[in-house]
Amino acid sequence: MKKKVGFVAALMLVGIVILSTRYYEVDLPVWHFLGGGKGLDPTSLHLRGEFVESNLGTAEGPGGSLTVRMIAQQYDFVPQCVVVPAGVPVHWRITSADAVHVLSFLGTNYGLRALPGVVTEATFTFPRPGEFKIPCHEVCGPGHYAMRGQLDVVPQAQFSSLSPGERRSCEPQ
Ligand code: CUA
């Protein structure tokens, strides 16, 4: 009897892992079939809407407010490196192109959950300049442990002196 319970538990665990890491192949079609997911389509993020590539990274809005837009996908972040000024509230809008990912900003208490079909929002202020690794903190598939991005927090004056391209992302250009 005990063995049976263990076997069923193991089966359920495998099922949960499959559902959570293959979300876009299993849950999503079911979700669409049931009439859900009227918002973002994770499979066409790069084609239209807010998360097209030219709109990703750090952008200045009206009144000088800053917004970072980012996509988490198996197994990287787009953009891979983001730069923001220190001591300024920065708005984040992130989504996932496939599975559930979690961005954890190492050395801080900040974290963000990226979900397919949903925009996750948060406002963070990084008080001091520094480089923060952003490892993915949710098992999202076989490449999970290599999935990491970077955040460069720079002094405000340095941020102001960057070109628009350099502000958008600190990926090598
Ligand atoms: Cu993405 Cu783990």
Short mmCIF file of C-alpha atoms and ligand atoms in Angstrom, two decimals:
data_model
loop_
_atom_site.label_atom_id
_atom_site.label_comp_id
_atom_site.label_asym_id
_atom_site.label_seq_id
_atom_site.Cartn_x
_atom_site.Cartn_y
_atom_site.Cartn_z
CA MET A 1 0.00 0.00 0.00
CA LYS A 2 2.77 2.40 0.94
CA LYS A 3 4.57 1.61 -2.32
CA LYS A 4 1.43 2.40 -4.29
CA VAL A 5 1.03 5.77 -2.62
CA GLY A 6 4.67 6.55 -3.37
CA PHE A 7 4.20 5.59 -7.00
CA VAL A 8 1.12 7.76 -7.40
CA ALA A 9 2.90 10.66 -5.70
CA ALA A 10 5.85 10.24 -8.07
CA LEU A 11 3.51 10.19 -11.08
CA MET A 12 1.78 13.35 -9.89
CA LEU A 13 5.13 15.05 -9.36
CA VAL A 14 6.21 14.20 -12.91
CA GLY A 15 2.86 15.51 -14.16
CA ILE A 16 3.26 18.78 -12.29
CA VAL A 17 6.80 19.26 -13.61
CA ILE A 18 5.65 18.61 -17.18
CA LEU A 19 2.69 20.97 -16.87
CA SER A 20 4.75 23.75 -15.33
CA THR A 21 7.72 23.54 -17.68
CA ARG A 22 5.89 22.72 -20.92
CA TYR A 23 3.14 25.23 -20.20
CA TYR A 24 3.08 26.59 -23.75
CA GLU A 25 2.56 23.14 -25.25
CA VAL A 26 0.13 21.63 -22.79
CA ASP A 27 -1.74 24.12 -20.64
CA LEU A 28 -1.85 26.95 -23.12
CA PRO A 29 -3.75 25.22 -25.95
CA VAL A 30 -6.24 23.99 -23.34
CA TRP A 31 -6.49 27.49 -21.91
CA HIS A 32 -7.11 28.98 -25.37
CA PHE A 33 -9.63 26.24 -26.15
CA LEU A 34 -11.54 27.18 -23.02
CA GLY A 35 -11.68 30.79 -24.24
CA GLY A 36 -8.98 32.17 -21.98
CA GLY A 37 -5.81 34.03 -22.79
CA LYS A 38 -7.38 37.02 -24.49
CA GLY A 39 -4.36 39.07 -23.50
CA LEU A 40 -0.82 38.41 -24.57
CA ASP A 41 -0.07 35.53 -26.87
CA PRO A 42 3.28 34.16 -25.65
CA THR A 43 4.02 32.58 -29.03
CA SER A 44 3.88 35.88 -30.96
CA LEU A 45 5.49 38.31 -28.50
CA HIS A 46 8.24 39.14 -31.01
CA LEU A 47 5.75 39.89 -33.79
CA ARG A 48 3.41 42.49 -32.34
CA GLY A 49 2.52 44.49 -29.28
CA GLU A 50 4.41 45.82 -26.33
CA PHE A 51 7.11 43.15 -26.26
CA VAL A 52 8.50 43.39 -29.80
CA GLU A 53 12.28 43.44 -29.68
CA SER A 54 12.69 47.16 -30.44
CA ASN A 55 10.57 47.95 -27.38
CA LEU A 56 12.53 45.82 -24.91
CA GLY A 57 15.00 47.09 -22.34
CA THR A 58 15.00 50.37 -20.44
CA ALA A 59 12.86 53.16 -21.90
CA GLU A 60 12.03 56.66 -20.74
CA GLY A 61 8.35 57.54 -20.54
CA PRO A 62 6.57 60.87 -20.27
CA GLY A 63 7.84 62.89 -17.31
CA GLY A 64 11.14 61.00 -17.30
CA SER A 65 9.78 57.83 -15.68
CA LEU A 66 11.75 54.69 -16.51
CA THR A 67 10.30 51.35 -17.56
CA VAL A 68 12.16 48.11 -18.19
CA ARG A 69 10.44 45.65 -20.52
CA MET A 70 11.81 42.13 -20.61
CA ILE A 71 10.96 38.67 -21.91
CA ALA A 72 11.98 35.53 -20.05
CA GLN A 73 12.23 32.47 -22.26
CA GLN A 74 13.88 29.05 -22.26
CA TYR A 75 16.73 29.73 -21.48
CA ASP A 76 17.61 33.38 -21.44
CA PHE A 77 16.32 36.86 -20.83
CA VAL A 78 15.77 39.44 -23.56
CA PRO A 79 17.61 41.68 -23.17
CA GLN A 80 20.28 39.68 -21.40
CA CYS A 81 21.68 42.79 -19.68
CA VAL A 82 19.69 45.75 -18.40
CA VAL A 83 21.01 49.08 -17.10
CA VAL A 84 19.17 51.41 -14.72
CA PRO A 85 20.19 54.44 -12.62
CA ALA A 86 20.68 54.09 -8.86
CA GLY A 87 18.27 55.69 -6.42
CA VAL A 88 15.44 56.09 -8.92
CA PRO A 89 12.20 54.08 -8.92
CA VAL A 90 12.13 51.95 -12.06
CA HIS A 91 9.00 50.27 -13.32
CA TRP A 92 9.34 46.69 -14.58
CA ARG A 93 7.02 44.93 -17.04
CA ILE A 94 7.96 41.36 -17.83
CA THR A 95 6.37 38.36 -19.44
CA SER A 96 7.36 34.86 -20.50
CA ALA A 97 7.45 33.34 -23.97
CA ASP A 98 6.99 29.80 -22.64
CA ALA A 99 7.32 28.38 -19.14
CA VAL A 100 7.17 30.04 -15.74
CA HIS A 101 10.43 31.77 -14.85
CA VAL A 102 11.42 33.70 -11.75
CA LEU A 103 13.98 36.51 -11.85
CA SER A 104 15.85 36.88 -8.61
CA PHE A 105 18.16 39.86 -8.27
CA LEU A 106 21.10 38.35 -6.38
CA GLY A 107 22.10 40.33 -3.33
CA THR A 108 18.69 42.01 -3.02
CA ASN A 109 15.23 41.03 -1.84
CA TYR A 110 13.75 41.78 -5.25
CA GLY A 111 12.24 39.12 -7.45
CA LEU A 112 9.81 38.91 -10.36
CA ARG A 113 7.73 36.02 -11.66
CA ALA A 114 7.42 35.83 -15.45
CA LEU A 115 4.28 34.07 -16.65
CA PRO A 116 3.21 33.31 -20.22
CA GLY A 117 0.19 35.37 -21.30
CA VAL A 118 0.53 37.79 -18.40
CA VAL A 119 2.45 41.01 -17.76
CA THR A 120 4.01 41.09 -14.30
CA GLU A 121 4.59 44.60 -12.99
CA ALA A 122 6.68 45.95 -10.13
CA THR A 123 8.55 49.09 -9.18
CA PHE A 124 12.03 48.70 -7.73
CA THR A 125 14.55 51.25 -6.50
CA PHE A 126 18.15 50.08 -6.35
CA PRO A 127 19.79 52.42 -3.85
CA ARG A 128 23.43 51.88 -4.83
CA PRO A 129 25.34 51.23 -8.05
CA GLY A 130 26.47 47.68 -8.64
CA GLU A 131 26.23 44.64 -10.88
CA PHE A 132 23.51 42.16 -10.02
CA LYS A 133 23.24 38.71 -11.52
CA ILE A 134 19.69 37.66 -12.34
CA PRO A 135 19.52 33.87 -12.17
CA CYS A 136 16.25 32.16 -12.98
CA HIS A 137 14.83 30.84 -9.75
CA GLU A 138 12.13 28.49 -10.98
CA VAL A 139 12.94 25.12 -12.54
CA CYS A 140 11.84 25.79 -16.13
CA GLY A 141 13.41 22.92 -18.03
CA PRO A 142 16.78 21.28 -18.72
CA GLY A 143 18.54 24.61 -19.38
CA HIS A 144 17.27 26.21 -16.19
CA TYR A 145 20.60 26.27 -14.33
CA ALA A 146 22.30 28.21 -17.13
CA MET A 147 19.52 30.80 -17.38
CA ARG A 148 20.76 34.11 -16.07
CA GLY A 149 20.69 37.77 -16.93
CA GLN A 150 22.41 40.81 -15.55
CA LEU A 151 21.39 44.17 -14.13
CA ASP A 152 23.86 47.05 -14.07
CA VAL A 153 22.89 49.78 -11.63
CA VAL A 154 24.92 52.91 -12.44
CA PRO A 155 25.11 56.41 -10.89
CA GLN A 156 22.41 58.76 -12.23
CA ALA A 157 24.94 61.06 -13.93
CA GLN A 158 26.48 58.09 -15.74
CA PHE A 159 23.05 56.90 -16.86
CA SER A 160 22.23 60.36 -18.23
CA SER A 161 25.43 60.35 -20.28
CA LEU A 162 24.57 57.06 -22.04
CA SER A 163 23.26 57.08 -25.59
CA PRO A 164 19.65 55.89 -26.08
CA GLY A 165 20.96 52.55 -27.37
CA GLU A 166 23.26 52.09 -24.39
CA ARG A 167 20.39 52.88 -22.01
CA ARG A 168 18.12 50.34 -23.61
CA SER A 169 20.43 47.46 -22.87
CA CYS A 170 24.01 46.76 -21.76
CA GLU A 171 24.30 43.79 -24.10
CA PRO A 172 27.45 44.07 -26.23
CA GLN A 173 26.38 45.81 -29.45
CU1 CUA B 1 13.91 29.99 -16.41
CU2 CUA B 1 14.54 28.48 -14.77
#
